[in-house]
Backbone as a chain_set.jsonl record, in Angstrom:
{"seq": "XXXXXXXXXXXXXXXXXXXXXXXXXXXXXXXXXXXXXXXXXXXXXXXXXXXXXXXXXXXXXXXXXXXXXXXXXXXXXXXXXXXXXXXXXXXXXXXXXXXXXXXXXXXXXXXXXXXXXXXXXXXXXXXXXXXXXXXXXXXXXXXXXXXXXXXXXXX", "coords": {"N": [[10.736, -9.939, -28.379], [11.811, -12.544, -25.73], [11.643, -15.44, -26.679], [11.175, -16.664, -23.714], [9.979, -14.937, -22.888], [7.728, -14.582, -24.704], [6.466, -17.048, -23.423], [5.594, -16.423, -21.476], [3.561, -15.056, -20.94], [1.646, -15.47, -23.041], [1.253, -18.202, -20.818], [0.065, -16.084, -18.787], [-2.186, -15.202, -20.409], [-3.883, -17.083, -20.806], [-4.171, -18.192, -17.91], [-5.436, -16.555, -17.347], [-7.576, -17.103, -18.869], [-8.499, -18.927, -17.893], [-9.093, -18.692, -15.493], [-12.324, -17.668, -15.935], [-13.517, -20.164, -16.246], [-13.147, -21.843, -13.859], [-14.207, -20.405, -12.167], [-17.115, -20.715, -13.2], [-17.2, -22.722, -13.299], [-17.154, -23.505, -10.692], [-18.944, -22.278, -9.098], [-21.567, -23.685, -9.417], [-21.029, -25.73, -7.296], [-21.396, -23.846, -4.892], [-22.213, -20.74, -3.112], [-22.41, -17.731, -4.396], [-20.545, -15.79, -2.947], [-19.748, -17.16, -1.261], [-18.087, -18.328, -2.346], [-16.555, -16.185, -3.246], [-14.819, -15.563, -0.756], [-13.721, -17.59, 0.053], [-12.257, -17.864, -2.232], [-10.405, -15.09, -1.886], [-9.296, -15.341, 1.098], [-7.838, -17.885, 0.568], [-5.475, -16.151, -0.117], [-4.535, -14.778, 1.59], [-2.31, -16.978, 3.718], [-0.012, -15.507, 1.497], [0.085, -12.6, 1.242], [1.055, -12.402, 4.058], [3.787, -12.078, 3.055], [3.976, -9.597, 1.382], [4.361, -5.897, 1.386], [3.104, -3.778, 3.083], [1.386, -1.109, 1.502], [2.109, 1.82, 1.985], [-0.369, 3.3, 3.293], [-3.411, 5.099, 4.965], [-4.998, 2.844, 7.251], [-7.841, 2.892, 7.097], [-8.426, 3.76, 3.951], [-6.675, 1.69, 3.115], [-8.397, -0.373, 3.693], [-10.941, 0.588, 2.691], [-10.38, 0.434, -0.584], [-9.702, -2.286, -0.684], [-12.398, -3.538, 0.245], [-13.732, -2.109, -1.497], [-12.712, -2.912, -4.12], [-12.174, -5.159, -4.354], [-13.228, -7.044, -2.74], [-16.301, -6.742, -3.428], [-16.661, -5.689, -6.073], [-15.813, -8.293, -6.977], [-17.47, -10.115, -5.716], [-19.571, -9.19, -7.053], [-18.939, -9.322, -9.379], [-18.961, -12.399, -8.92], [-22.1, -13.204, -8.255], [-23.502, -12.198, -10.719], [-22.594, -14.035, -12.569], [-23.412, -16.103, -11.272], [-26.432, -15.6, -11.78], [-26.016, -16.426, -13.884], [-24.741, -14.599, -15.815], [-22.549, -15.456, -18.668], [-19.2, -16.59, -19.115], [-16.968, -15.516, -20.408], [-18.689, -13.082, -21.052], [-18.084, -12.197, -18.592], [-15.937, -12.039, -18.22], [-14.82, -9.854, -20.181], [-16.381, -7.323, -19.071], [-15.152, -7.387, -16.795], [-12.575, -5.846, -17.497], [-13.46, -4.13, -18.636], [-13.384, -2.339, -16.656], [-10.993, -1.374, -16.668], [-10.643, 1.182, -18.512], [-12.854, 2.592, -17.56], [-12.017, 3.174, -14.72], [-9.973, 5.1, -15.546], [-11.888, 7.595, -16.862], [-13.479, 7.275, -14.627], [-11.594, 8.773, -12.782], [-10.559, 11.311, -14.382], [-12.559, 12.581, -14.265], [-13.027, 13.113, -11.347], [-10.414, 13.799, -10.55], [-9.958, 15.908, -12.406], [-7.476, 17.327, -14.124], [-5.531, 16.466, -12.746], [-4.642, 13.866, -12.672], [-3.34, 12.707, -15.057], [-0.791, 13.934, -15.243], [1.375, 13.494, -13.804], [4.515, 12.699, -14.736], [5.234, 10.373, -15.23], [3.042, 9.536, -17.032], [1.528, 7.978, -19.293], [4.474, 6.609, -20.989], [5.228, 4.898, -21.134], [2.587, 4.271, -23.605], [3.422, 5.815, -25.849], [6.372, 4.382, -26.468], [5.175, 2.433, -27.539], [4.034, 2.695, -29.94], [6.097, 4.256, -30.751], [7.917, 2.161, -32.201], [6.305, 0.803, -33.547], [5.197, 2.893, -35.373], [7.608, 3.861, -36.187], [10.507, 6.566, -34.835], [9.701, 8.911, -36.063], [6.821, 9.295, -35.75], [6.868, 10.443, -33.369], [7.109, 13.051, -33.376], [7.619, 16.637, -35.08], [6.285, 17.003, -38.572], [4.197, 14.889, -38.554], [2.931, 14.117, -35.914], [0.263, 14.378, -35.961], [-0.797, 12.127, -36.662], [-0.281, 10.513, -34.135], [-2.549, 8.754, -31.615], [-5.169, 10.753, -30.06], [-4.911, 10.531, -26.984], [-1.888, 9.821, -26.894], [-1.186, 12.775, -27.709], [-2.171, 14.474, -26.323], [-0.806, 13.488, -23.887], [2.089, 14.202, -24.07], [1.53, 17.061, -24.796], [0.975, 17.943, -22.241], [3.839, 17.75, -21.314], [5.359, 15.282, -20.839], [7.032, 13.519, -21.363]], "CA": [[10.579, -10.092, -26.908], [12.52, -13.696, -26.263], [10.818, -16.663, -26.625], [10.451, -16.67, -22.339], [8.886, -13.353, -22.687], [6.418, -14.844, -25.108], [5.318, -17.829, -23.313], [4.749, -16.212, -20.265], [3.049, -13.424, -21.648], [0.862, -16.668, -23.106], [1.11, -18.79, -19.818], [-0.381, -15.304, -18.167], [-3.514, -15.445, -20.983], [-4.083, -19.104, -20.503], [-4.053, -18.244, -16.402], [-6.829, -15.748, -17.07], [-8.874, -17.172, -19.189], [-9.259, -20.197, -17.02], [-10.099, -17.852, -14.255], [-13.298, -17.723, -15.457], [-13.866, -21.355, -16.518], [-13.593, -22.057, -13.023], [-15.254, -19.442, -11.552], [-18.62, -21.019, -13.764], [-17.516, -24.478, -12.722], [-17.455, -23.517, -8.922], [-20.364, -22.255, -8.992], [-22.004, -24.777, -9.65], [-21.655, -26.448, -6.417], [-21.339, -23.062, -3.665], [-23.379, -19.888, -3.14], [-21.251, -16.811, -4.524], [-20.109, -14.503, -2.279], [-19.194, -17.83, 0.407], [-17.038, -18.779, -3.414], [-15.575, -15.04, -2.688], [-15.065, -15.11, 0.566], [-12.37, -18.576, -0.107], [-10.884, -17.548, -3.084], [-9.643, -14.504, -0.708], [-8.858, -16.767, 2.12], [-6.802, -18.256, -0.388], [-4.297, -15.923, -0.659], [-4.112, -14.454, 3.21], [-0.723, -16.621, 3.778], [0.492, -15.019, 0.217], [-0.12, -11.333, 2.038], [2.415, -12.245, 5.119], [5.147, -11.455, 2.23], [3.97, -8.549, 0.355], [4.391, -5.26, 2.043], [1.649, -3.081, 3.29], [1.088, 0.345, 1.029], [2.23, 3.162, 3.075], [-1.389, 4.61, 3.543], [-4.202, 4.727, 6.201], [-5.981, 1.619, 7.806], [-9.375, 3.173, 6.126], [-7.844, 4.406, 2.511], [-6.645, 0.307, 2.481], [-10.05, -1.224, 3.65], [-12.094, 1.093, 1.977], [-10.06, -0.285, -1.486], [-10.227, -3.326, -0.487], [-13.745, -3.894, 0.47], [-14.461, -2.035, -3.309], [-12.355, -3.406, -5.67], [-11.417, -6.968, -3.83], [-14.825, -7.767, -1.852], [-17.143, -5.565, -3.953], [-16.278, -6.245, -7.613], [-15.813, -9.756, -7.291], [-19.293, -10.171, -4.9], [-21.216, -8.363, -7.302], [-18.75, -10.516, -10.926], [-19.404, -13.743, -8.799], [-23.066, -13.129, -8.736], [-24.183, -11.815, -11.504], [-22.438, -15.42, -13.095], [-24.563, -17.627, -10.616], [-27.508, -16.073, -11.98], [-26.166, -16.625, -15.881], [-23.774, -14.025, -16.857], [-21.934, -16.041, -19.467], [-17.471, -16.287, -18.663], [-16.632, -14.53, -21.901], [-18.989, -11.777, -21.401], [-17.512, -11.701, -17.777], [-14.495, -11.55, -18.364], [-14.621, -8.731, -20.659], [-16.864, -6.385, -18.418], [-14.421, -6.58, -15.757], [-11.41, -6.072, -18.231], [-13.882, -2.284, -18.797], [-12.921, -1.31, -15.081], [-9.492, -0.339, -16.281], [-11.725, 2.294, -18.769], [-14.047, 3.077, -15.873], [-10.626, 3.442, -13.791], [-9.737, 6.123, -16.837], [-12.984, 8.21, -16.96], [-13.865, 8.056, -13.282], [-9.939, 9.776, -12.096], [-10.163, 11.891, -14.672], [-13.79, 13.393, -13.695], [-12.929, 13.769, -10.317], [-8.827, 14.159, -10.45], [-9.272, 16.467, -13.721], [-6.011, 17.033, -14.985], [-4.077, 16.222, -11.759], [-3.834, 12.496, -12.466], [-2.255, 12.838, -16.381], [0.167, 15.037, -15.199], [2.334, 12.334, -13.943], [5.972, 12.667, -15.641], [5.552, 8.976, -16.975], [1.584, 9.114, -18.203], [1.501, 7.701, -21.22], [5.055, 6.919, -21.699], [4.517, 2.925, -22.321], [1.427, 4.111, -24.551], [4.445, 6.324, -27.015], [6.849, 3.845, -26.8], [5.0, 1.061, -28.592], [3.704, 3.665, -31.479], [7.372, 4.432, -32.035], [8.223, 1.127, -32.079], [4.832, 0.741, -34.281], [5.177, 3.84, -36.421], [8.466, 4.517, -36.695], [10.727, 7.362, -34.06], [9.493, 10.443, -36.566], [6.084, 9.727, -35.431], [6.978, 11.241, -31.636], [7.392, 15.224, -33.027], [7.556, 17.321, -36.171], [4.532, 17.094, -38.908], [3.689, 13.588, -38.454], [2.376, 13.987, -35.162], [-1.325, 14.377, -35.529], [-0.911, 10.513, -36.767], [-1.198, 9.813, -32.798], [-3.742, 9.352, -31.524], [-4.855, 12.08, -29.13], [-4.2, 10.002, -25.382], [-0.028, 10.096, -26.958], [-0.52, 13.947, -28.183], [-2.624, 15.009, -24.819], [0.333, 13.099, -22.895], [2.971, 14.888, -24.901], [1.177, 18.796, -24.571], [1.162, 18.1, -20.696], [4.722, 17.983, -20.59], [5.431, 14.098, -20.176], [8.009, 12.676, -22.347]], "C": [[11.133, -11.485, -27.198], [11.423, -14.626, -26.367], [10.518, -16.652, -24.994], [9.833, -16.164, -22.436], [7.576, -14.532, -23.362], [5.553, -15.913, -24.783], [5.309, -17.209, -21.962], [4.058, -15.625, -20.515], [2.034, -14.646, -22.17], [0.748, -17.536, -22.099], [-0.201, -17.465, -19.027], [-2.076, -14.912, -18.844], [-4.102, -16.337, -20.898], [-5.053, -18.996, -18.891], [-5.601, -17.536, -16.434], [-7.532, -15.739, -17.161], [-9.664, -18.602, -18.545], [-9.794, -19.877, -16.345], [-11.339, -17.951, -14.098], [-13.421, -18.761, -15.624], [-14.035, -22.022, -15.439], [-14.025, -22.16, -12.538], [-16.362, -20.308, -12.165], [-18.239, -22.503, -12.968], [-18.179, -24.91, -11.14], [-18.432, -22.794, -8.521], [-21.242, -22.719, -8.811], [-22.092, -25.724, -8.058], [-21.715, -25.109, -4.791], [-22.038, -21.558, -3.848], [-21.903, -18.534, -3.868], [-20.316, -16.038, -3.907], [-18.989, -15.644, -1.096], [-17.637, -18.413, -0.692], [-15.89, -17.488, -3.223], [-14.662, -15.101, -1.598], [-13.521, -16.367, 0.6], [-11.413, -18.313, -0.922], [-9.746, -16.358, -2.278], [-8.534, -14.584, 0.487], [-7.805, -17.521, 1.853], [-4.948, -18.094, -0.382], [-4.25, -15.45, 0.58], [-2.343, -14.872, 3.611], [0.076, -15.904, 2.611], [0.903, -13.234, 0.865], [1.012, -10.804, 3.153], [3.534, -11.843, 4.621], [5.235, -10.227, 1.565], [3.607, -7.324, 1.243], [3.094, -4.821, 1.985], [1.791, -1.97, 2.316], [1.243, 1.276, 2.228], [0.963, 4.561, 2.913], [-1.99, 3.755, 4.517], [-4.631, 3.651, 6.289], [-7.429, 1.871, 7.021], [-8.878, 2.893, 5.108], [-8.092, 2.752, 2.404], [-7.889, -0.295, 2.669], [-10.614, -0.678, 2.61], [-11.743, 0.03, 0.427], [-10.369, -1.61, -1.607], [-11.566, -4.051, -1.043], [-14.736, -3.346, -1.084], [-14.101, -3.072, -4.532], [-11.883, -4.558, -5.721], [-12.892, -7.349, -4.109], [-15.858, -7.972, -3.104], [-17.096, -6.071, -5.373], [-16.492, -7.513, -7.57], [-17.179, -10.765, -6.515], [-20.204, -10.175, -5.662], [-20.618, -9.427, -9.375], [-19.465, -12.117, -10.274], [-21.205, -14.071, -8.655], [-24.033, -13.329, -9.407], [-23.407, -13.421, -12.35], [-23.384, -16.012, -12.769], [-26.103, -17.038, -11.206], [-27.646, -16.089, -13.062], [-25.536, -15.951, -16.302], [-22.551, -15.174, -17.382], [-20.345, -15.659, -19.212], [-16.705, -15.559, -19.626], [-17.282, -13.166, -21.784], [-18.454, -10.78, -19.68], [-16.641, -11.029, -17.402], [-14.085, -10.058, -19.248], [-15.917, -7.105, -19.859], [-15.948, -6.519, -17.231], [-13.195, -6.489, -16.412], [-12.083, -3.928, -18.299], [-13.943, -1.656, -17.855], [-11.427, -0.321, -15.236], [-9.79, 1.395, -17.37], [-12.458, 2.774, -17.964], [-13.392, 3.735, -14.899], [-10.704, 5.007, -14.033], [-10.285, 7.722, -16.167], [-13.19, 8.936, -15.507], [-12.322, 9.378, -12.37], [-10.283, 10.958, -13.131], [-11.771, 13.092, -14.63], [-13.574, 14.077, -12.448], [-12.066, 13.964, -9.923], [-8.549, 15.521, -11.492], [-8.096, 16.426, -14.721], [-5.044, 16.878, -14.246], [-3.707, 14.959, -12.158], [-2.895, 12.763, -13.816], [-1.009, 13.746, -16.506], [1.508, 14.851, -14.981], [3.747, 12.514, -15.108], [5.958, 11.589, -16.505], [4.256, 8.591, -16.796], [2.529, 8.807, -19.32], [2.951, 6.842, -22.079], [5.394, 5.489, -22.416], [3.901, 3.11, -23.905], [2.736, 5.294, -25.662], [5.629, 5.365, -26.964], [6.691, 2.616, -28.044], [4.349, 1.68, -29.394], [4.996, 4.098, -31.699], [8.305, 3.109, -32.2], [7.569, 0.464, -33.648], [5.033, 1.391, -36.026], [6.798, 4.085, -36.958], [9.223, 5.892, -35.179], [9.919, 8.838, -34.938], [7.798, 10.818, -36.039], [5.389, 10.654, -33.644], [6.978, 12.716, -32.019], [7.587, 15.221, -34.694], [6.128, 16.91, -36.641], [3.886, 15.783, -38.896], [2.995, 12.882, -36.661], [0.87, 14.167, -34.709], [-1.226, 13.033, -35.95], [-1.355, 9.662, -35.613], [-2.101, 9.825, -32.706], [-3.824, 10.444, -29.913], [-4.993, 11.66, -28.061], [-2.478, 10.734, -25.617], [-0.208, 11.594, -26.78], [-0.878, 14.695, -26.865], [-1.249, 14.83, -23.818], [1.847, 14.017, -23.33], [2.687, 16.919, -24.727], [1.208, 18.659, -23.388], [2.579, 18.027, -20.336], [5.606, 16.416, -20.399], [5.778, 13.255, -21.611], [8.847, 11.576, -21.994]], "O": [[11.136, -11.904, -28.355], [10.279, -14.305, -26.046], [9.295, -16.623, -24.86], [8.712, -16.581, -22.144], [6.745, -15.135, -22.683], [4.436, -16.091, -25.267], [4.726, -17.997, -21.218], [3.419, -15.842, -19.486], [1.311, -14.794, -21.185], [-0.336, -18.056, -22.364], [-1.311, -17.913, -18.738], [-2.99, -14.48, -18.142], [-5.314, -16.126, -20.956], [-6.167, -19.478, -18.684], [-6.597, -17.852, -15.784], [-8.418, -15.142, -16.548], [-10.79, -19.09, -18.648], [-10.923, -20.319, -16.131], [-11.878, -18.181, -13.015], [-13.659, -18.968, -14.435], [-14.911, -22.885, -15.503], [-14.517, -23.187, -12.069], [-16.731, -20.948, -11.181], [-18.965, -23.151, -12.215], [-18.939, -25.737, -10.635], [-18.68, -22.799, -7.316], [-21.973, -22.252, -7.937], [-23.126, -26.318, -7.752], [-22.071, -25.563, -3.704], [-22.415, -21.341, -4.999], [-20.689, -18.661, -3.706], [-19.288, -15.681, -4.483], [-18.008, -15.318, -0.427], [-16.549, -18.769, -0.238], [-14.681, -17.671, -3.087], [-13.592, -14.513, -1.759], [-12.448, -16.026, 1.099], [-10.198, -18.388, -0.737], [-8.555, -16.611, -2.091], [-7.422, -14.092, 0.677], [-6.942, -17.826, 2.676], [-3.947, -18.803, -0.486], [-3.3, -16.144, 0.942], [-1.416, -14.079, 3.774], [1.206, -15.693, 3.053], [2.069, -12.841, 0.845], [1.593, -9.727, 3.296], [4.367, -11.299, 5.347], [6.309, -9.76, 1.186], [2.596, -7.49, 1.926], [2.187, -5.187, 1.238], [3.015, -1.847, 2.345], [0.52, 1.354, 3.221], [1.015, 5.766, 2.666], [-1.72, 2.621, 4.915], [-4.766, 3.166, 5.166], [-7.983, 0.962, 6.403], [-8.702, 1.681, 4.977], [-9.115, 2.285, 1.903], [-8.447, -0.755, 1.673], [-10.821, -1.35, 1.6], [-12.483, -0.919, 0.167], [-11.143, -2.075, -2.444], [-11.823, -4.718, -2.045], [-15.771, -3.786, -1.584], [-14.731, -3.689, -5.39], [-11.309, -5.075, -6.679], [-13.505, -7.747, -5.1], [-16.156, -9.046, -3.627], [-17.722, -7.111, -5.578], [-17.473, -7.922, -8.192], [-17.608, -11.87, -6.847], [-21.299, -10.72, -5.523], [-21.374, -9.921, -10.212], [-20.249, -12.821, -10.91], [-21.573, -15.204, -8.965], [-25.019, -14.048, -9.246], [-24.4, -13.932, -12.868], [-24.216, -16.48, -13.546], [-27.02, -17.857, -11.159], [-28.724, -15.909, -13.628], [-25.332, -16.245, -17.48], [-21.76, -15.67, -16.58], [-20.116, -14.455, -19.094], [-15.664, -15.009, -19.267], [-16.72, -12.174, -22.248], [-18.405, -9.569, -19.468], [-16.437, -10.033, -16.709], [-13.147, -9.331, -18.922], [-16.002, -6.014, -20.423], [-16.016, -5.511, -16.528], [-12.409, -7.228, -15.82], [-11.439, -2.897, -18.101], [-14.428, -0.525, -17.85], [-10.935, 0.634, -14.636], [-9.287, 2.473, -17.057], [-12.344, 4.0, -18.0], [-13.879, 4.667, -14.259], [-11.17, 5.885, -13.308], [-9.718, 8.57, -15.477], [-13.165, 10.113, -15.145], [-12.349, 10.393, -11.674], [-10.285, 11.968, -12.427], [-11.769, 14.267, -14.997], [-13.799, 15.277, -12.291], [-12.16, 14.407, -8.778], [-7.474, 16.117, -11.552], [-7.874, 15.75, -15.725], [-3.876, 17.02, -14.61], [-2.503, 14.711, -12.085], [-1.71, 13.03, -13.614], [-0.423, 14.153, -17.509], [2.481, 15.439, -15.453], [3.595, 12.38, -16.322], [6.3, 11.476, -17.682], [4.063, 7.432, -16.428], [3.572, 9.136, -19.884], [2.883, 6.475, -23.252], [5.667, 5.114, -23.556], [4.279, 2.577, -24.949], [2.155, 5.159, -26.739], [6.219, 5.744, -27.976], [7.424, 2.129, -28.905], [3.67, 0.781, -29.891], [5.228, 4.388, -32.873], [9.517, 3.281, -32.327], [8.167, -0.133, -34.542], [5.037, 0.895, -37.153], [7.038, 4.475, -38.101], [8.312, 6.173, -34.401], [9.613, 9.786, -34.216], [7.378, 11.966, -35.9], [4.36, 11.101, -33.137], [6.865, 13.572, -31.142], [7.682, 14.23, -35.418], [5.16, 16.606, -35.944], [2.762, 15.804, -39.399], [2.717, 11.728, -36.335], [0.389, 14.13, -33.577], [-2.0, 12.503, -35.152], [-2.147, 8.721, -35.598], [-2.849, 10.568, -33.342], [-2.972, 10.741, -29.076], [-5.446, 12.652, -27.492], [-1.946, 11.646, -24.985], [0.436, 12.047, -25.834], [-0.056, 15.443, -26.335], [-0.745, 15.735, -23.154], [2.544, 14.374, -22.38], [3.559, 17.775, -24.582], [1.715, 19.726, -23.043], [2.814, 18.199, -19.14], [6.622, 16.519, -19.711], [5.127, 12.669, -22.476], [9.541, 11.028, -22.85]]}, "num_chains": 1, "name": "protein.A"}
């Protein structure tokens, strides 16, 4: 990684970490759902420059309500009720794991058969373990997720 990329990655970490501190401080002065509404109202001008996904309005509204308003509404309410900022950030990041587990339960193997599935994960292992890790007799050293991706034909 170049120094610029490292600096940008650290900036993302800093902004993400400060996000929960700002939420904690902001909740001292206003109700949680009002704070969530203000957060999303601040983003509205930016949305004019982002193309709308090519999905039905109903699906877009459902995702927006559940993943944005619902998720952050519960997060802010929990923090207002006393949930620590650090624990809140960990709980929020657990959504990635829950998304994978729920998608696997609902979609079965359909989500895992996309040709690009696992590509970044395997590249990371290749850099860490060397090219022999991706095949041959050393394949058993790979984690189960990567091994499963390779078995599905995702190369």
